[in-house]
Short mmCIF file of C-alpha atoms and ligand atoms in Angstrom, two decimals:
data_model
loop_
_atom_site.label_atom_id
_atom_site.label_comp_id
_atom_site.label_asym_id
_atom_site.label_seq_id
_atom_site.Cartn_x
_atom_site.Cartn_y
_atom_site.Cartn_z
CA MET A 1 -98.73 7.62 -41.07
CA GLU A 2 -95.41 5.97 -40.34
CA ASP A 3 -95.03 2.22 -40.16
CA LEU A 4 -96.63 1.45 -36.79
CA GLN A 5 -95.21 -2.05 -36.54
CA LYS A 6 -91.68 -0.75 -37.05
CA LEU A 7 -92.31 1.97 -34.49
CA GLU A 8 -93.63 -0.53 -31.95
CA ASN A 9 -90.66 -2.87 -32.41
CA GLY A 10 -88.26 0.01 -31.93
CA ILE A 11 -89.92 1.23 -28.75
CA ILE A 12 -90.25 -2.25 -27.26
CA SER A 13 -86.57 -3.02 -27.80
CA GLY A 14 -85.80 0.42 -26.32
CA ILE A 15 -87.77 -0.49 -23.20
CA ALA A 16 -85.93 -3.79 -22.80
CA ALA A 17 -82.60 -1.97 -23.14
CA GLN A 18 -83.30 0.42 -20.23
CA ASP A 19 -81.42 -0.60 -17.12
CA THR A 20 -82.30 2.26 -14.80
CA LEU A 21 -85.66 3.51 -13.51
CA THR A 22 -84.88 7.09 -14.54
CA GLY A 23 -83.94 5.99 -18.07
CA LEU A 24 -87.21 4.08 -18.32
CA GLU A 25 -89.19 7.08 -17.12
CA ASP A 26 -87.50 9.33 -19.71
CA LEU A 27 -88.44 6.86 -22.42
CA ARG A 28 -92.03 6.74 -21.17
CA VAL A 29 -92.33 10.51 -21.35
CA ALA A 30 -90.73 10.60 -24.83
CA GLU A 31 -93.06 7.97 -26.29
CA VAL A 32 -96.39 7.95 -24.45
CA GLY A 33 -96.15 11.14 -22.36
CA LYS A 34 -98.50 14.07 -23.12
CA LYS A 35 -96.19 15.40 -25.82
CA GLY A 36 -94.64 12.01 -26.61
CA HIS A 37 -94.23 10.42 -30.00
CA VAL A 38 -97.33 8.21 -29.84
CA SER A 39 -99.48 11.01 -28.41
CA LEU A 40 -98.50 13.26 -31.30
CA LEU A 41 -99.48 10.54 -33.76
CA MET A 42 -102.84 10.29 -32.01
CA ARG A 43 -103.37 13.99 -32.54
CA GLU A 44 -103.08 13.42 -36.27
CA LEU A 45 -106.27 11.39 -36.11
CA GLY A 46 -108.13 14.70 -35.99
CA LYS A 47 -107.04 15.53 -39.50
CA MET A 48 -108.01 12.14 -40.94
CA THR A 49 -111.11 11.07 -42.83
CA ALA A 50 -113.66 8.91 -41.07
CA GLU A 51 -112.37 5.87 -42.92
CA GLU A 52 -108.76 6.50 -41.90
CA LYS A 53 -109.81 7.13 -38.32
CA LYS A 54 -111.55 3.79 -38.23
CA GLU A 55 -108.36 2.09 -39.33
CA PHE A 56 -105.74 4.00 -37.36
CA GLY A 57 -107.68 4.81 -34.17
CA PRO A 58 -107.77 1.24 -32.81
CA LYS A 59 -104.22 0.59 -34.08
CA LEU A 60 -102.80 3.57 -32.21
CA ASN A 61 -104.77 2.77 -29.05
CA GLY A 62 -103.54 -0.83 -29.13
CA LEU A 63 -99.99 0.39 -29.67
CA LYS A 64 -100.17 2.72 -26.70
CA THR A 65 -101.65 0.06 -24.41
CA ARG A 66 -98.98 -2.49 -25.34
CA ILE A 67 -96.17 0.02 -24.82
CA MET A 68 -97.52 1.03 -21.39
CA LYS A 69 -97.80 -2.62 -20.41
CA GLU A 70 -94.19 -3.28 -21.44
CA ILE A 71 -93.03 -0.22 -19.52
CA ALA A 72 -94.90 -1.32 -16.36
CA ALA A 73 -93.41 -4.83 -16.60
CA ARG A 74 -89.89 -3.48 -17.08
CA LYS A 75 -90.43 -1.09 -14.15
CA ASP A 76 -91.39 -4.02 -11.88
CA GLU A 77 -88.25 -5.86 -12.98
CA LEU A 78 -85.97 -2.89 -12.34
CA GLU A 79 -87.56 -2.21 -8.94
CA ALA A 80 -87.10 -5.84 -7.92
CA GLN A 81 -83.45 -5.69 -9.05
CA GLU A 82 -82.93 -2.48 -7.02
CA LEU A 83 -84.53 -4.04 -3.92
CA ASN A 84 -82.33 -7.13 -4.22
CA ARG A 85 -79.26 -4.97 -4.60
CA ARG A 86 -80.16 -3.06 -1.43
CA LEU A 87 -80.97 -6.23 0.51
CA GLN A 88 -77.56 -7.60 -0.44
CA SER A 89 -75.66 -4.43 0.47
CA GLU A 90 -77.57 -3.74 3.72
CA ARG A 91 -77.23 -7.23 5.04
CA ILE A 92 -76.51 -7.47 8.79
CA ASP A 93 -74.59 -10.40 10.12
CA ILE A 94 -76.49 -11.07 13.34
CA THR A 95 -73.95 -13.66 14.40
CA LEU A 96 -71.33 -10.93 14.90
CA PRO A 97 -70.51 -10.22 18.58
CA SER A 98 -72.21 -7.09 20.05
CA PRO A 99 -70.09 -3.93 20.47
CA SER A 100 -68.10 -4.08 23.70
CA GLU A 101 -69.55 -0.82 25.02
CA ASN A 102 -73.35 -0.75 25.41
CA SER A 103 -74.55 2.21 23.43
CA GLY A 104 -78.16 2.56 24.59
CA SER A 105 -79.17 3.54 28.10
CA ILE A 106 -82.27 3.63 30.27
CA HIS A 107 -83.70 7.12 30.73
CA PRO A 108 -83.69 8.30 34.38
CA ILE A 109 -87.50 8.68 34.32
CA THR A 110 -87.90 5.06 33.23
CA GLN A 111 -85.48 4.06 35.96
CA VAL A 112 -87.50 6.00 38.57
CA MET A 113 -90.71 4.39 37.34
CA ASP A 114 -89.11 0.96 37.69
CA GLU A 115 -87.87 1.72 41.19
CA VAL A 116 -91.22 3.15 42.31
CA ALA A 117 -93.01 0.11 40.87
CA GLU A 118 -90.62 -2.20 42.64
CA ILE A 119 -91.13 -0.54 46.02
CA PHE A 120 -94.91 -0.52 45.79
CA THR A 121 -95.35 -3.99 44.35
CA GLU A 122 -93.36 -5.25 47.32
CA LEU A 123 -95.91 -3.49 49.55
CA GLY A 124 -98.73 -5.37 47.82
CA PHE A 125 -99.79 -2.77 45.24
CA SER A 126 -100.50 -3.64 41.64
CA ILE A 127 -99.92 -1.38 38.66
CA ALA A 128 -102.84 0.24 36.85
CA GLU A 129 -102.93 2.31 33.68
CA GLY A 130 -105.38 4.62 31.97
CA PRO A 131 -105.65 6.65 28.75
CA GLU A 132 -103.68 9.86 28.28
CA ILE A 133 -106.53 11.29 26.15
CA GLU A 134 -109.15 11.49 28.84
CA GLU A 135 -112.76 12.47 29.30
CA ASP A 136 -113.74 15.45 31.40
CA PHE A 137 -115.78 13.17 33.66
CA TYR A 138 -112.79 11.07 34.79
CA ASN A 139 -110.24 13.90 34.91
CA PHE A 140 -112.46 16.36 36.76
CA THR A 141 -116.15 15.78 37.48
CA ALA A 142 -115.96 12.37 39.14
CA LEU A 143 -113.01 13.63 41.19
CA ASN A 144 -115.33 16.20 42.73
CA ILE A 145 -114.19 18.99 40.41
CA PRO A 146 -117.50 19.96 38.73
CA PRO A 147 -117.64 22.43 35.81
CA HIS A 148 -116.66 25.97 36.89
CA HIS A 149 -114.87 24.68 40.02
CA PRO A 150 -111.88 26.98 40.64
CA ALA A 151 -109.55 23.96 40.81
CA ARG A 152 -110.03 23.50 37.06
CA GLN A 153 -108.18 26.74 36.43
CA MET A 154 -105.10 25.46 38.27
CA HIS A 155 -104.74 22.63 35.80
CA ASP A 156 -103.87 24.55 32.57
CA THR A 157 -105.65 21.89 30.55
CA PHE A 158 -104.98 21.01 26.91
CA TYR A 159 -108.43 20.51 25.38
CA PHE A 160 -109.38 18.83 22.10
CA PRO A 161 -112.06 20.40 19.86
CA GLU A 162 -115.67 19.71 20.82
CA ASP A 163 -117.38 16.66 19.29
CA GLU A 164 -120.93 16.74 17.85
CA ALA A 165 -122.42 16.19 21.32
CA GLY A 166 -120.52 19.24 22.65
CA ASN A 167 -118.03 17.17 24.72
CA ARG A 168 -114.36 18.07 24.75
CA LYS A 169 -111.73 15.42 25.39
CA LEU A 170 -108.52 16.53 27.05
CA LEU A 171 -104.97 15.42 27.78
CA ARG A 172 -105.12 14.17 31.34
CA THR A 173 -103.72 16.78 33.72
CA HIS A 174 -102.92 14.23 36.42
CA THR A 175 -102.95 10.47 36.98
CA SER A 176 -105.91 10.78 39.37
CA PRO A 177 -108.55 9.85 36.71
CA VAL A 178 -107.21 6.30 36.89
CA GLN A 179 -108.54 6.21 40.49
CA ILE A 180 -112.04 6.62 39.05
CA ARG A 181 -111.50 4.15 36.21
CA THR A 182 -110.18 1.56 38.68
CA MET A 183 -113.05 1.99 41.14
CA MET A 184 -115.61 1.74 38.33
CA SER A 185 -114.07 -1.39 36.88
CA GLY A 186 -114.84 -3.81 39.71
CA PRO A 187 -115.50 -4.16 43.42
CA PRO A 188 -113.06 -3.10 46.20
CA PRO A 189 -110.57 -3.60 47.77
CA TYR A 190 -108.13 -1.65 45.58
CA ARG A 191 -104.44 -1.19 46.12
CA ILE A 192 -102.94 0.32 42.98
CA ILE A 193 -100.25 2.65 41.76
CA VAL A 194 -100.45 4.44 38.43
CA PRO A 195 -97.21 5.68 36.93
CA GLY A 196 -97.69 7.67 33.73
CA ARG A 197 -97.51 10.75 31.58
CA THR A 198 -99.53 13.84 32.37
CA TYR A 199 -99.94 17.16 30.52
CA ARG A 200 -100.39 20.81 31.38
CA CYS A 201 -99.97 23.91 29.27
CA ASP A 202 -96.97 25.22 31.18
CA SER A 203 -93.25 25.49 30.36
CA ASP A 204 -90.23 26.88 32.24
CA ALA A 205 -87.20 25.50 34.15
CA THR A 206 -89.43 23.66 36.62
CA HIS A 207 -92.44 22.88 34.40
CA THR A 208 -92.70 21.01 31.10
CA PRO A 209 -95.95 20.55 29.13
CA MET A 210 -95.56 16.79 29.53
CA PHE A 211 -94.43 15.43 32.85
CA HIS A 212 -94.79 12.25 34.89
CA GLN A 213 -96.72 11.36 37.99
CA VAL A 214 -97.39 8.31 40.06
CA GLU A 215 -100.78 8.00 41.68
CA ALA A 216 -101.63 5.65 44.52
CA LEU A 217 -105.05 4.50 45.67
CA VAL A 218 -105.94 2.21 48.56
CA ILE A 219 -109.60 1.50 49.32
CA ASP A 220 -110.80 -1.09 51.81
CA LYS A 221 -112.71 -1.31 55.08
CA ASP A 222 -110.99 0.38 58.06
CA ILE A 223 -108.27 2.26 56.16
CA HIS A 224 -107.08 5.35 58.02
CA MET A 225 -104.50 8.11 57.81
CA GLY A 226 -102.00 6.04 59.77
CA HIS A 227 -101.82 3.65 56.83
CA LEU A 228 -101.21 6.57 54.47
CA LYS A 229 -98.45 7.99 56.64
CA TRP A 230 -96.69 4.66 57.05
CA CYS A 231 -96.88 3.95 53.35
CA ILE A 232 -95.34 7.27 52.35
CA GLU A 233 -92.59 7.03 54.99
CA GLU A 234 -91.76 3.52 53.89
CA PHE A 235 -91.62 4.62 50.27
CA CYS A 236 -89.29 7.56 51.02
CA ARG A 237 -86.98 5.40 53.14
CA LYS A 238 -86.62 2.91 50.33
CA PHE A 239 -86.52 5.31 47.42
CA PHE A 240 -83.94 7.67 48.91
CA ASP A 241 -82.18 4.75 50.61
CA LEU A 242 -82.28 6.41 54.03
CA ASN A 243 -83.24 4.82 57.33
CA ASP A 244 -83.95 8.06 59.03
CA VAL A 245 -86.01 10.14 56.67
CA LYS A 246 -87.84 13.22 57.94
CA ILE A 247 -91.36 13.65 56.61
CA ARG A 248 -93.84 16.43 57.33
CA PHE A 249 -97.55 16.47 56.52
CA ARG A 250 -98.91 19.95 55.89
CA PRO A 251 -102.69 20.52 55.76
CA SER A 252 -103.77 21.36 52.23
CA TYR A 253 -106.74 21.21 49.89
CA PHE A 254 -107.57 18.87 47.02
CA PRO A 255 -111.19 18.42 45.92
CA PHE A 256 -110.81 14.64 45.77
CA THR A 257 -109.43 14.11 49.28
CA GLU A 258 -110.70 15.11 52.71
CA PRO A 259 -108.66 15.76 54.76
CA SER A 260 -105.84 16.62 52.34
CA ALA A 261 -102.16 17.17 52.96
CA GLU A 262 -98.95 17.97 51.18
CA VAL A 263 -95.89 15.98 52.09
CA ASP A 264 -92.51 17.63 52.58
CA ILE A 265 -89.25 15.79 52.90
CA GLY A 266 -86.51 17.04 55.25
CA CYS A 267 -83.42 18.32 53.47
CA ALA A 268 -80.53 20.72 53.63
CA PHE A 269 -79.42 23.22 50.99
CA LYS A 270 -75.63 23.16 51.35
CA ASP A 271 -73.05 24.69 49.00
CA GLY A 272 -75.44 24.64 46.09
CA GLU A 273 -76.54 21.07 46.76
CA ILE A 274 -79.70 19.51 48.13
CA LEU A 275 -79.04 16.84 50.72
CA ILE A 276 -82.08 14.68 51.43
CA GLY A 277 -82.47 13.47 55.02
CA GLU A 278 -80.35 16.24 56.54
CA GLY A 279 -80.86 19.77 57.85
CA ASP A 280 -83.91 21.87 58.68
CA ASP A 281 -85.22 22.70 55.25
CA TRP A 282 -88.25 21.12 53.59
CA LEU A 283 -89.14 20.22 50.03
CA GLU A 284 -92.62 19.32 48.89
CA ILE A 285 -92.82 15.97 47.11
CA MET A 286 -96.48 15.02 46.85
CA GLY A 287 -100.15 15.68 47.57
CA CYS A 288 -102.26 13.17 49.45
CA GLY A 289 -105.27 12.58 51.66
CA MET A 290 -108.22 10.38 52.53
CA VAL A 291 -110.44 9.83 49.50
CA ASN A 292 -113.34 12.28 49.67
CA PRO A 293 -116.65 10.44 50.42
CA ARG A 294 -118.15 12.32 47.46
CA VAL A 295 -115.67 10.62 45.13
CA LEU A 296 -116.67 7.25 46.57
CA GLU A 297 -120.33 8.10 46.01
CA ASN A 298 -119.56 9.19 42.43
CA VAL A 299 -118.31 5.69 41.65
CA GLY A 300 -121.14 3.96 43.51
CA LEU A 301 -119.31 2.97 46.70
CA ASP A 302 -120.83 3.41 50.14
CA PRO A 303 -118.55 5.75 52.16
CA ASP A 304 -119.90 4.25 55.40
CA GLU A 305 -118.52 0.90 54.35
CA TYR A 306 -115.36 1.81 52.47
CA GLN A 307 -112.63 4.38 52.99
CA GLY A 308 -109.17 4.84 51.65
CA PHE A 309 -106.27 7.07 50.87
CA ALA A 310 -104.67 8.42 47.73
CA PHE A 311 -101.58 10.33 46.79
CA GLY A 312 -100.00 11.79 43.70
CA MET A 313 -96.31 12.44 43.29
CA GLY A 314 -94.23 14.11 40.57
CA LEU A 315 -91.83 11.50 39.20
CA ASP A 316 -89.61 14.02 37.40
CA ARG A 317 -89.11 15.91 40.62
CA ILE A 318 -88.16 12.88 42.71
CA ALA A 319 -85.73 11.83 39.95
CA MET A 320 -84.17 15.31 40.07
CA LEU A 321 -83.86 15.04 43.84
CA LYS A 322 -82.43 11.56 43.90
CA TRP A 323 -79.77 12.08 41.26
CA GLY A 324 -79.21 15.82 41.53
CA ILE A 325 -80.48 16.66 38.06
CA PRO A 326 -80.68 20.44 37.99
CA ASP A 327 -82.96 21.29 35.01
CA LEU A 328 -86.23 19.55 34.31
CA ARG A 329 -86.10 20.37 30.58
CA ASP A 330 -82.99 18.22 30.13
CA PHE A 331 -85.16 15.13 30.62
CA PHE A 332 -86.79 15.86 27.27
CA ALA A 333 -83.91 17.37 25.28
CA ALA A 334 -82.72 14.02 23.87
CA ASP A 335 -79.09 15.11 24.29
CA LEU A 336 -76.94 12.02 23.91
CA ARG A 337 -74.16 13.31 26.19
CA TRP A 338 -76.72 13.98 28.94
CA LEU A 339 -78.31 10.57 28.44
CA LYS A 340 -74.90 8.90 28.65
CA HIS A 341 -74.18 10.72 31.90
CA TYR A 342 -77.51 10.26 33.66
CA GLY A 343 -78.78 7.14 31.87
CA PHE A 344 -78.66 3.65 33.33
CA ALA A 345 -77.13 0.57 31.76
CA ALA A 346 -79.75 -1.22 29.70
CA LEU A 347 -79.43 -4.45 31.61
CA ASP A 348 -79.42 -2.88 35.09
CA ILE A 349 -82.24 -4.09 37.27
CA PRO A 350 -83.81 -1.25 39.32
CA SER A 351 -81.17 -0.21 41.82
CA LEU A 352 -83.17 -1.51 44.77
CA SER A 353 -82.84 -5.09 43.55
CA THR A 354 -79.15 -4.71 42.84
CA GLN A 355 -78.59 -3.33 46.33
CA LYS A 356 -80.41 -6.21 47.92
CA SER A 357 -78.54 -8.82 45.94
CA GLY A 358 -75.25 -7.16 46.78
CA GLY A 359 -74.82 -5.75 43.28
CA ARG A 360 -73.74 -2.24 42.42
CA SER A 361 -75.79 0.95 42.50
CA PRO A 362 -76.14 3.11 39.39
CA ARG A 363 -72.79 4.57 38.44
CA ASP A 364 -71.64 7.64 40.38
CA ARG A 365 -75.01 8.42 41.83
CA GLY A 366 -75.16 8.52 45.61
CA SER A 367 -78.45 8.17 47.43
CA SER A 368 -78.25 11.72 48.69
CA SER A 369 -78.58 14.25 45.94
CA SER A 370 -75.50 16.02 44.68
CA PRO A 371 -76.35 18.04 41.64
CA LYS A 372 -73.34 18.71 39.45
CA GLY A 373 -74.54 22.05 38.17
CA GLY A 374 -75.46 23.67 41.49
CA ARG A 375 -78.73 23.67 43.35
CA PRO A 376 -81.64 22.43 41.25
CA PRO A 377 -84.16 25.18 40.50
CA ILE A 378 -86.80 23.38 42.53
CA ASN A 379 -89.98 25.30 43.13
CA LYS A 380 -90.87 24.35 46.67
CA ASN A 381 -94.58 24.48 45.95
CA SER A 382 -95.08 22.23 42.98
CA GLY A 383 -94.55 18.81 44.42
CA SER A 384 -96.90 16.70 42.34
CA LYS A 385 -95.96 18.47 39.08
N1 DAH B 401 -103.71 15.08 41.32
C1 DAH B 401 -102.95 16.05 42.12
C2 DAH B 401 -102.18 17.00 41.19
O1 DAH B 401 -101.87 16.63 40.11
C3 DAH B 401 -102.01 15.33 43.04
C4 DAH B 401 -102.72 14.57 44.11
C5 DAH B 401 -103.01 15.16 45.31
C6 DAH B 401 -103.12 13.27 43.89
C7 DAH B 401 -103.65 14.48 46.31
C8 DAH B 401 -103.80 12.56 44.88
C9 DAH B 401 -104.06 13.19 46.09
O2 DAH B 401 -104.20 11.31 44.72
O3 DAH B 401 -104.69 12.51 47.05
O4 DAH B 401 -101.87 18.06 41.59
#
């Protein structure tokens, strides 16, 4: 057996001489790796007498342990050196002035959410939120859509696998479950809006699997359809920045409202453009109605004492209408050129505030829609999606 002390000294000085992590790793493999120098010496133990084994076994083990310890210590040193080098080279001088041109921008959907929130908070609404991974009860059953109700089929739901109790969670198909969560969380009155993400298994030019809605719920004593109508008209006037906006309520069906209606906004299709507030055409923008007494009962409210209205509106669609954005899928394509064109300056306050304070509106976006790429492929019958 070679001189173990000499061997150890040699290896230890070799470790100290390594100045890269890869060099150190190569040395580790060569000395204490499976086929390394020390490992081969250990194999020789097999050929030794019991006496020799007794002497060399502990010596070799000790040698290996000390070498590994030295390697680990040197590794820590080299890693710390490498980190320091990176910290030095990646240093950012935060006292430097910011670039003259703002590079980030606010996504049009965020801008719409801000504007919608601004309009409704001014009308006395507060903002509510709920989970995007929802329970069947809130998304369907409590909204008067029991199992096997045909309305469930219209929702193209993304379901999660069943849990042990046989319940399946789902991605909420609309913002309406937050109505239920709100009404179960405390006593009326309620006056809330719920902007948020919603999901349905559907994808083409006018549908994306994730889209955005805003829900509204008002519950109090003596609320009637007149309140609903005024509220929606007021919203459209402010959002589209038009004094004379034409609105039409068309009878419809939703399980959670009775009576139910769909709301169309007056518009004109002219030379490949949609002009809101003009002409004899109509575009659907939302579903609404008086909250179904059954829904009130489901959350423990007495329908003889309380009534209210609700509506649900597709945010992506009203953004497309307001700024003439022709293809829904562009909202989610993360194309920087598109974001630069349609995005809003990061420090812009929602355009309504800037208008009131005499500031400027978002750059080159009029209040009537003027899509640059021709008429948006709007499906007239998918207003809340
Ligand atoms: N939740 C409906 C949907 O996604 C939209 C809707 C219709 C919401 C009528 C409402 C309502 O609150 O009253 O299609």
